[in-house]
CSV table of N, CA, C and O in Angstrom, one decimal:
chain,number,residue,atom,x,y,z
A,32,MET,N,65.5,-22.4,27.9
A,32,MET,CA,64.7,-22.8,27.0
A,32,MET,C,63.6,-21.7,26.8
A,32,MET,O,63.2,-21.6,25.7
A,33,MET,N,63.1,-21.4,28.1
A,33,MET,CA,61.8,-20.4,27.9
A,33,MET,C,62.3,-19.3,27.2
A,33,MET,O,61.5,-18.6,26.7
A,34,MET,N,63.7,-18.6,27.7
A,34,MET,CA,63.8,-17.4,26.9
A,34,MET,C,63.8,-17.6,25.4
A,34,MET,O,63.9,-16.5,24.5
A,35,ASP,N,64.6,-18.6,24.7
A,35,ASP,CA,64.7,-18.8,23.5
A,35,ASP,C,63.0,-18.6,23.1
A,35,ASP,O,63.0,-18.2,21.7
A,36,LEU,N,62.3,-19.4,23.5
A,36,LEU,CA,60.7,-19.4,23.0
A,36,LEU,C,60.4,-17.9,22.9
A,36,LEU,O,59.6,-17.4,22.0
A,37,ALA,N,60.6,-17.5,24.3
A,37,ALA,CA,60.1,-15.9,24.2
A,37,ALA,C,60.7,-15.0,23.3
A,37,ALA,O,60.2,-14.2,22.6
A,38,MET,N,61.9,-15.3,22.9
A,38,MET,CA,62.7,-14.2,22.0
A,38,MET,C,62.1,-14.6,20.4
A,38,MET,O,62.2,-13.8,19.7
A,39,ALA,N,61.9,-16.0,19.9
A,39,ALA,CA,61.3,-16.3,19.0
A,39,ALA,C,59.8,-15.8,18.8
A,39,ALA,O,59.8,-15.0,17.7
A,40,THR,N,59.1,-15.6,19.7
A,40,THR,CA,58.0,-15.3,19.3
A,40,THR,C,58.0,-13.7,19.3
A,40,THR,O,57.3,-13.0,18.6
A,41,ASN,N,58.8,-12.9,20.0
A,41,ASN,CA,59.0,-11.6,19.8
A,41,ASN,C,59.4,-11.2,18.5
A,41,ASN,O,59.0,-10.1,17.7
A,42,ALA,N,60.4,-11.8,18.0
A,42,ALA,CA,61.1,-11.8,16.6
A,42,ALA,C,59.8,-12.1,15.5
A,42,ALA,O,59.9,-11.1,14.5
A,43,THR,N,59.0,-13.2,15.7
A,43,THR,CA,57.8,-13.1,14.9
A,43,THR,C,57.0,-12.2,14.7
A,43,THR,O,56.5,-11.7,13.7
A,44,LEU,N,56.6,-11.7,16.2
A,44,LEU,CA,55.6,-10.4,16.1
A,44,LEU,C,56.3,-9.3,15.5
A,44,LEU,O,55.5,-8.4,14.7
A,45,SER,N,57.5,-9.1,15.9
A,45,SER,CA,58.1,-7.8,14.9
A,45,SER,C,58.3,-7.9,13.7
A,45,SER,O,58.0,-6.9,12.9
A,46,ALA,N,58.4,-9.3,12.9
A,46,ALA,CA,58.6,-9.1,11.5
A,46,ALA,C,57.3,-9.3,11.3
A,46,ALA,O,56.9,-8.2,9.9
A,47,LYS,N,55.9,-9.6,11.8
A,47,LYS,CA,54.6,-9.3,11.4
A,47,LYS,C,54.0,-7.9,11.3
A,47,LYS,O,53.5,-7.2,10.1
A,48,ALA,N,54.8,-7.3,12.2
A,48,ALA,CA,54.4,-5.9,12.3
A,48,ALA,C,55.2,-5.0,11.3
A,48,ALA,O,54.6,-4.2,10.9
A,49,ASP,N,56.4,-5.1,11.1
A,49,ASP,CA,57.1,-4.7,9.7
A,49,ASP,C,56.6,-4.8,8.7
A,49,ASP,O,56.4,-3.8,7.7
A,50,ALA,N,56.1,-6.0,8.5
A,50,ALA,CA,55.3,-6.5,7.2
A,50,ALA,C,53.8,-5.6,7.3
A,50,ALA,O,53.5,-4.8,5.9
A,51,PHE,N,53.3,-5.5,8.0
A,51,PHE,CA,52.0,-4.7,8.2
A,51,PHE,C,52.3,-3.3,7.9
A,51,PHE,O,51.6,-2.7,7.0
A,52,LEU,N,53.3,-2.5,8.7
A,52,LEU,CA,53.7,-1.3,8.5
A,52,LEU,C,53.9,-1.1,6.9
A,52,LEU,O,53.8,0.0,6.4
A,53,SER,N,54.7,-1.9,6.4
A,53,SER,CA,55.1,-1.6,5.0
A,53,SER,C,54.2,-1.8,4.0
A,53,SER,O,54.2,-1.1,3.0
A,54,LYS,N,53.4,-2.5,4.3
A,54,LYS,CA,51.8,-2.4,3.6
A,54,LYS,C,51.1,-1.2,3.7
A,54,LYS,O,50.5,-0.7,2.6
A,55,LEU,N,51.2,-0.5,4.7
A,55,LEU,CA,50.5,1.0,5.0
A,55,LEU,C,51.2,1.8,4.3
A,55,LEU,O,50.6,2.9,3.8
A,56,SER,N,52.5,1.6,4.2
A,56,SER,CA,53.4,2.9,3.6
A,56,SER,C,53.3,2.9,2.2
A,56,SER,O,53.6,4.3,1.7
A,57,THR,N,52.9,1.9,1.6
A,57,THR,CA,52.8,1.8,0.0
A,57,THR,C,51.4,2.2,-0.3
A,57,THR,O,50.8,1.9,0.3
A,58,PRO,N,51.8,3.1,-1.3
A,58,PRO,CA,50.1,3.9,-1.8
A,58,PRO,C,49.5,2.7,-2.7
A,58,PRO,O,50.1,1.7,-3.2
A,59,HIS,N,48.0,2.7,-2.6
A,59,HIS,CA,47.1,1.7,-3.1
A,59,HIS,C,46.9,2.5,-4.6
A,59,HIS,O,46.7,3.2,-4.9
A,60,ARG,N,47.1,1.1,-5.6
A,60,ARG,CA,46.7,1.5,-7.0
A,60,ARG,C,45.2,0.5,-7.2
A,60,ARG,O,45.4,-0.1,-7.0
A,61,SER,N,44.5,1.5,-7.4
A,61,SER,CA,43.1,1.1,-7.9
A,61,SER,C,43.0,0.4,-8.8
A,61,SER,O,43.6,1.0,-10.1
A,62,THR,N,42.4,-0.7,-9.2
A,62,THR,CA,42.0,-1.5,-10.4
A,62,THR,C,41.1,-1.0,-10.9
A,62,THR,O,40.5,-1.7,-12.1
A,63,VAL,N,39.9,-0.2,-10.5
A,63,VAL,CA,38.6,0.0,-10.8
A,63,VAL,C,38.9,1.0,-12.1
A,63,VAL,O,39.5,2.0,-11.7
A,64,GLU,N,37.9,1.2,-13.2
A,64,GLU,CA,38.0,2.3,-14.1
A,64,GLU,C,37.6,3.4,-13.4
A,64,GLU,O,36.8,3.6,-12.6
A,65,PRO,N,38.0,4.7,-13.8
A,65,PRO,CA,37.5,6.0,-13.6
A,65,PRO,C,35.8,5.8,-13.9
A,65,PRO,O,35.5,5.7,-14.9
A,66,ILE,N,35.1,6.7,-13.0
A,66,ILE,CA,33.7,6.8,-13.3
A,66,ILE,C,33.4,7.7,-14.3
A,66,ILE,O,32.6,7.4,-15.2
A,67,MET,N,34.1,8.8,-14.5
A,67,MET,CA,33.5,9.7,-15.9
A,67,MET,C,34.8,9.4,-17.1
A,67,MET,O,36.0,9.4,-16.4
A,68,THR,N,34.2,8.9,-17.8
A,68,THR,CA,35.1,8.9,-19.1
A,68,THR,C,34.4,9.6,-20.0
A,68,THR,O,33.2,9.8,-20.4
A,69,ALA,N,35.2,9.8,-21.3
A,69,ALA,CA,34.7,10.4,-22.2
A,69,ALA,C,33.7,9.6,-23.1
A,69,ALA,O,33.8,8.3,-23.3
A,70,PRO,N,32.7,10.2,-23.6
A,70,PRO,CA,31.4,9.4,-24.4
A,70,PRO,C,32.5,9.1,-25.6
A,70,PRO,O,32.8,9.5,-26.4
A,71,THR,N,31.8,7.8,-25.9
A,71,THR,CA,32.5,6.8,-27.1
A,71,THR,C,31.6,6.8,-28.0
A,71,THR,O,31.9,6.6,-29.2
A,72,VAL,N,30.3,6.8,-28.0
A,72,VAL,CA,29.2,6.7,-29.0
A,72,VAL,C,28.8,7.8,-29.2
A,72,VAL,O,28.3,8.4,-28.0
A,73,LYS,N,28.5,8.2,-30.4
A,73,LYS,CA,28.0,9.7,-30.7
A,73,LYS,C,26.5,9.5,-30.9
A,73,LYS,O,26.0,8.5,-31.1
A,74,SER,N,25.8,10.5,-30.2
A,74,SER,CA,24.1,10.4,-30.4
A,74,SER,C,23.7,10.6,-31.8
A,74,SER,O,24.3,11.4,-32.7
A,75,PRO,N,22.7,9.8,-32.3
A,75,PRO,CA,22.3,9.9,-33.8
A,75,PRO,C,21.7,11.2,-33.8
A,75,PRO,O,21.3,11.5,-34.8
A,76,TYR,N,21.0,11.9,-32.4
A,76,TYR,CA,20.2,13.0,-32.8
A,76,TYR,C,21.4,14.4,-32.6
A,76,TYR,O,22.1,14.3,-31.6
A,77,PRO,N,21.2,15.1,-33.6
A,77,PRO,CA,22.2,16.7,-33.3
A,77,PRO,C,21.8,17.1,-32.1
A,77,PRO,O,20.7,17.7,-31.9
A,78,ALA,N,22.8,18.2,-31.6
A,78,ALA,CA,22.5,18.8,-30.3
A,78,ALA,C,21.8,20.2,-31.4
A,78,ALA,O,22.1,20.8,-32.1
A,79,PRO,N,20.8,20.8,-30.3
A,79,PRO,CA,20.1,21.6,-30.7
A,79,PRO,C,21.0,22.9,-30.9
A,79,PRO,O,21.9,23.0,-30.1
A,80,LYS,N,20.6,24.0,-32.1
A,80,LYS,CA,21.9,24.8,-32.5
A,80,LYS,C,21.0,26.0,-31.4
A,80,LYS,O,21.9,26.7,-31.1
A,81,LYS,N,19.9,26.1,-31.3
A,81,LYS,CA,19.1,27.5,-30.7
A,81,LYS,C,18.3,26.9,-29.8
A,81,LYS,O,17.1,26.5,-30.3
A,82,LEU,N,18.1,27.5,-28.3
A,82,LEU,CA,16.9,26.8,-27.6
A,82,LEU,C,16.0,28.1,-27.8
A,82,LEU,O,16.4,28.9,-27.6
A,83,LYS,N,14.8,27.7,-27.9
A,83,LYS,CA,13.6,28.3,-28.0
A,83,LYS,C,13.1,28.7,-26.2
A,83,LYS,O,12.7,27.4,-25.7
A,84,LEU,N,13.6,30.0,-26.0
A,84,LEU,CA,12.9,30.2,-24.3
A,84,LEU,C,11.4,30.6,-24.8
A,84,LEU,O,11.1,31.2,-25.4
A,85,LEU,N,10.6,30.3,-23.4
A,85,LEU,CA,9.3,30.5,-23.3
A,85,LEU,C,9.2,31.9,-22.8
A,85,LEU,O,9.9,32.4,-22.1
A,86,THR,N,8.3,32.6,-23.3
A,86,THR,CA,7.8,33.8,-22.7
A,86,THR,C,7.1,34.1,-21.9
A,86,THR,O,6.7,33.3,-21.1
A,87,LEU,N,6.9,35.2,-21.4
A,87,LEU,CA,6.1,35.5,-20.0
A,87,LEU,C,4.6,35.3,-20.2
A,87,LEU,O,3.9,34.6,-19.4
A,88,ASN,N,4.2,35.2,-21.5
A,88,ASN,CA,2.8,35.1,-21.7
A,88,ASN,C,2.5,33.4,-21.7
A,88,ASN,O,1.5,32.9,-21.2
A,89,ASP,N,3.5,32.7,-22.1
A,89,ASP,CA,3.6,31.1,-22.1
A,89,ASP,C,3.8,30.8,-20.6
A,89,ASP,O,2.8,29.7,-20.2
A,90,TYR,N,4.3,31.3,-19.8
A,90,TYR,CA,4.2,31.1,-18.5
A,90,TYR,C,2.7,31.6,-17.9
A,90,TYR,O,2.5,30.8,-16.7
A,91,LYS,N,2.4,32.6,-18.1
A,91,LYS,CA,1.1,32.8,-17.7
A,91,LYS,C,-0.1,31.8,-18.0
A,91,LYS,O,-1.0,31.6,-17.1
A,92,GLN,N,0.0,31.6,-19.2
A,92,GLN,CA,-1.1,30.2,-19.4
A,92,GLN,C,-0.8,29.2,-19.0
A,92,GLN,O,-1.5,28.4,-18.6
A,93,ASP,N,0.5,28.7,-18.6
A,93,ASP,CA,1.0,27.6,-17.9
A,93,ASP,C,0.2,27.7,-16.4
A,93,ASP,O,-0.4,26.9,-16.0
A,94,ILE,N,0.6,28.7,-15.7
A,94,ILE,CA,-0.1,28.9,-14.4
A,94,ILE,C,-1.6,29.1,-14.2
A,94,ILE,O,-2.0,28.1,-13.3
A,95,ARG,N,-2.3,29.5,-15.5
A,95,ARG,CA,-3.8,29.4,-15.0
A,95,ARG,C,-4.3,28.2,-15.4
A,95,ARG,O,-5.0,27.7,-15.0
A,96,ALA,N,-3.3,27.6,-16.5
A,96,ALA,CA,-3.9,25.9,-16.8
A,96,ALA,C,-3.8,25.2,-15.4
A,96,ALA,O,-4.6,24.4,-14.9
A,97,ARG,N,-2.6,25.3,-14.5
A,97,ARG,CA,-2.7,24.4,-13.6
A,97,ARG,C,-3.5,25.1,-12.6
A,97,ARG,O,-3.8,24.3,-11.4
A,98,TRP,N,-3.7,26.2,-12.3
A,98,TRP,CA,-4.7,26.7,-11.2
A,98,TRP,C,-6.1,26.0,-11.4
A,98,TRP,O,-6.6,25.8,-10.4
A,99,LEU,N,-6.4,25.8,-12.5
A,99,LEU,CA,-7.7,25.3,-13.0
A,99,LEU,C,-7.4,23.8,-12.8
A,99,LEU,O,-8.9,23.4,-12.1
A,100,ILE,N,-6.6,23.3,-13.0
A,100,ILE,CA,-6.4,21.7,-12.7
A,100,ILE,C,-6.5,22.0,-11.2
A,100,ILE,O,-7.5,20.8,-10.6
A,101,LEU,N,-6.1,22.5,-10.1
A,101,LEU,CA,-5.9,22.4,-8.9
A,101,LEU,C,-7.3,22.7,-8.4
A,101,LEU,O,-7.6,22.0,-7.2
A,102,GLN,N,-8.0,23.7,-8.9
A,102,GLN,CA,-9.2,23.9,-8.4
A,102,GLN,C,-10.2,22.6,-8.8
A,102,GLN,O,-11.0,22.3,-7.8
A,103,ARG,N,-10.3,22.5,-9.9
A,103,ARG,CA,-11.0,20.9,-10.1
A,103,ARG,C,-10.9,19.6,-9.2
A,103,ARG,O,-11.7,19.0,-8.6
A,104,GLU,N,-9.3,19.5,-9.0
A,104,GLU,CA,-9.0,18.6,-7.9
A,104,GLU,C,-9.5,18.7,-6.6
A,104,GLU,O,-10.0,17.9,-6.1
A,105,LEU,N,-9.4,19.9,-6.2
A,105,LEU,CA,-9.9,20.5,-4.8
A,105,LEU,C,-11.5,20.3,-4.6
A,105,LEU,O,-12.0,19.7,-3.7
A,106,TYR,N,-12.2,20.5,-5.6
A,106,TYR,CA,-13.4,20.5,-5.8
A,106,TYR,C,-14.2,18.8,-5.6
A,106,TYR,O,-14.6,18.6,-4.6
A,107,GLU,N,-13.5,17.9,-6.6
A,107,GLU,CA,-13.5,16.6,-6.6
A,107,GLU,C,-13.3,16.2,-5.0
A,107,GLU,O,-13.7,15.1,-4.7
A,108,LEU,N,-12.2,16.7,-4.3
A,108,LEU,CA,-11.7,16.3,-3.2
A,108,LEU,C,-12.8,16.2,-1.9
A,108,LEU,O,-13.1,15.5,-1.3
A,109,GLY,N,-13.5,17.3,-2.2
A,109,GLY,CA,-14.6,17.9,-1.5
A,109,GLY,C,-15.6,16.9,-1.6
A,109,GLY,O,-16.5,16.6,-0.8
A,110,ILE,N,-16.1,16.7,-2.6
A,110,ILE,CA,-17.2,15.5,-3.1
A,110,ILE,C,-16.7,14.2,-2.4
A,110,ILE,O,-17.8,13.8,-2.1
A,111,ASP,N,-15.6,14.0,-2.8
A,111,ASP,CA,-14.9,12.4,-2.1
A,111,ASP,C,-15.3,12.7,-0.5
A,111,ASP,O,-15.9,11.3,0.1
A,112,ILE,N,-15.1,13.6,0.2
A,112,ILE,CA,-15.1,13.9,1.7
A,112,ILE,C,-16.4,13.8,1.8
A,112,ILE,O,-16.7,12.8,3.0
A,113,LYS,N,-17.3,14.5,1.4
A,113,LYS,CA,-18.6,14.4,1.7
A,113,LYS,C,-19.3,13.0,1.1
A,113,LYS,O,-20.1,12.4,2.3
A,114,ARG,N,-19.0,12.4,0.5
A,114,ARG,CA,-19.4,11.0,0.1
A,114,ARG,C,-18.8,10.0,1.3
A,114,ARG,O,-19.7,9.2,1.9
A,115,PHE,N,-17.6,10.0,2.0
A,115,PHE,CA,-17.1,9.4,2.9
A,115,PHE,C,-17.8,9.6,4.3
A,115,PHE,O,-18.0,8.5,4.8
A,116,ILE,N,-17.9,10.7,4.2
A,116,ILE,CA,-18.9,11.3,5.8
A,116,ILE,C,-20.0,10.5,5.6
A,116,ILE,O,-20.6,9.9,6.6
A,117,ASN,N,-20.8,10.6,4.3
A,117,ASN,CA,-22.3,10.2,4.3
A,117,ASN,C,-22.3,8.7,4.4
A,117,ASN,O,-23.3,7.9,5.0
A,118,PHE,N,-21.3,7.9,3.9
A,118,PHE,CA,-21.1,6.6,4.1
A,118,PHE,C,-20.5,5.9,5.4
A,118,PHE,O,-21.2,4.7,6.0
A,119,VAL,N,-20.0,6.5,6.4
A,119,VAL,CA,-19.5,6.2,7.3
A,119,VAL,C,-20.3,6.7,8.7
A,119,VAL,O,-20.5,6.0,9.6
A,120,THR,N,-21.3,7.7,8.6
A,120,THR,CA,-22.0,8.2,9.6
A,120,THR,C,-23.2,7.6,10.1
A,120,THR,O,-22.9,7.4,11.2
A,121,PRO,N,-23.8,6.4,9.4
A,121,PRO,CA,-24.7,5.7,9.9
A,121,PRO,C,-23.8,4.6,10.8
A,121,PRO,O,-24.1,4.0,12.0
A,122,MET,N,-22.9,4.2,10.2
A,122,MET,CA,-22.1,3.2,11.2
A,122,MET,C,-21.6,3.9,12.4
A,122,MET,O,-21.6,3.0,13.2
A,123,VAL,N,-20.8,4.9,12.4
A,123,VAL,CA,-20.5,5.5,13.6
A,123,VAL,C,-21.8,5.8,14.7
A,123,VAL,O,-21.9,5.5,15.6
A,124,LYS,N,-23.0,6.2,14.1
A,124,LYS,CA,-23.9,6.3,14.8
A,124,LYS,C,-24.6,5.1,15.5
A,124,LYS,O,-24.9,5.1,16.6
A,125,GLY,N,-24.4,4.0,14.8
A,125,GLY,CA,-25.1,2.8,15.5
A,125,GLY,C,-24.2,2.1,16.5
A,125,GLY,O,-24.4,1.6,17.4
A,126,THR,N,-22.6,2.6,16.1
A,126,THR,CA,-21.5,2.0,17.4
A,126,THR,C,-21.9,2.9,18.4
A,126,THR,O,-22.1,2.2,19.5
A,127,VAL,N,-22.2,4.2,18.2
A,127,VAL,CA,-22.2,5.0,19.4
A,127,VAL,C,-23.5,4.7,20.1
A,127,VAL,O,-23.8,4.3,21.5
A,128,ASP,N,-24.9,4.2,19.4
A,128,ASP,CA,-26.2,3.8,20.1
A,128,ASP,C,-25.8,2.4,20.9
A,128,ASP,O,-26.2,2.3,22.2
A,129,LYS,N,-24.9,1.5,20.3
A,129,LYS,CA,-24.8,0.3,20.8
A,129,LYS,C,-23.9,0.3,22.2
A,129,LYS,O,-24.3,-0.4,23.2
A,130,LEU,N,-23.1,1.2,22.1
A,130,LEU,CA,-22.1,1.5,23.1
A,130,LEU,C,-22.9,2.1,24.4
A,130,LEU,O,-22.8,1.7,25.7
A,131,LYS,N,-23.9,3.2,23.9
A,131,LYS,CA,-24.5,3.8,25.0
A,131,LYS,C,-25.6,2.9,25.8
A,131,LYS,O,-25.9,3.0,27.0
A,132,SER,N,-26.2,1.7,24.7
A,132,SER,CA,-26.9,0.7,25.5
A,132,SER,C,-26.4,0.0,26.1
A,132,SER,O,-26.9,-0.7,27.2
A,133,LEU,N,-24.9,-0.3,26.0
A,133,LEU,CA,-24.2,-1.4,26.7
A,133,LEU,C,-24.2,-0.8,28.3
A,133,LEU,O,-23.9,-1.2,29.2
A,134,PHE,N,-23.3,0.5,28.0
A,134,PHE,CA,-23.1,1.4,29.3
A,134,PHE,C,-24.6,1.7,30.4
A,134,PHE,O,-24.1,1.6,31.3
A,135,SER,N,-25.5,2.1,29.8
A,135,SER,CA,-26.6,2.2,30.3
A,135,SER,C,-27.4,0.9,31.1
A,135,SER,O,-27.7,1.1,32.3
A,136,LYS,N,-27.0,-0.1,30.7
A,136,LYS,CA,-27.5,-1.3,31.3
A,136,LYS,C,-26.5,-1.7,32.4
A,136,LYS,O,-27.0,-2.5,33.3
A,137,LYS,N,-25.0,-1.5,32.2
A,137,LYS,CA,-24.5,-1.6,33.7
A,137,LYS,C,-24.6,-0.8,34.6
A,137,LYS,O,-24.2,-1.3,35.9
A,138,LYS,N,-25.3,0.3,34.4
A,138,LYS,CA,-25.1,1.2,35.5
A,138,LYS,C,-26.5,1.0,36.3
A,138,LYS,O,-26.5,0.9,37.3
A,139,THR,N,-27.5,0.2,35.8
A,139,THR,CA,-28.9,-0.2,36.5
A,139,THR,C,-28.8,-1.4,36.9
A,139,THR,O,-28.0,-2.3,36.9
């Protein structure tokens, strides 16, 4: 009776293995629509017929304008840093003086 049960188990496992392998061998068919599809709605704006390219002078003017903006921003950053230092300096000095007084009391 033990042999019959073992043979039945092996037959079941073999059938399951065959079913699994047959699933692997069949190609998968995707049900998802393709990502790239042709546009179905036309744009209300027509495509430009000729693009206007920037000239070398346009690039020079743009570079100058950006350089001036950068200089102004760096100048304002310097002012902000000076204000921050002026704001923080008294607090740092007070903290340092307090720590010095605490350590000098401990030594004596």
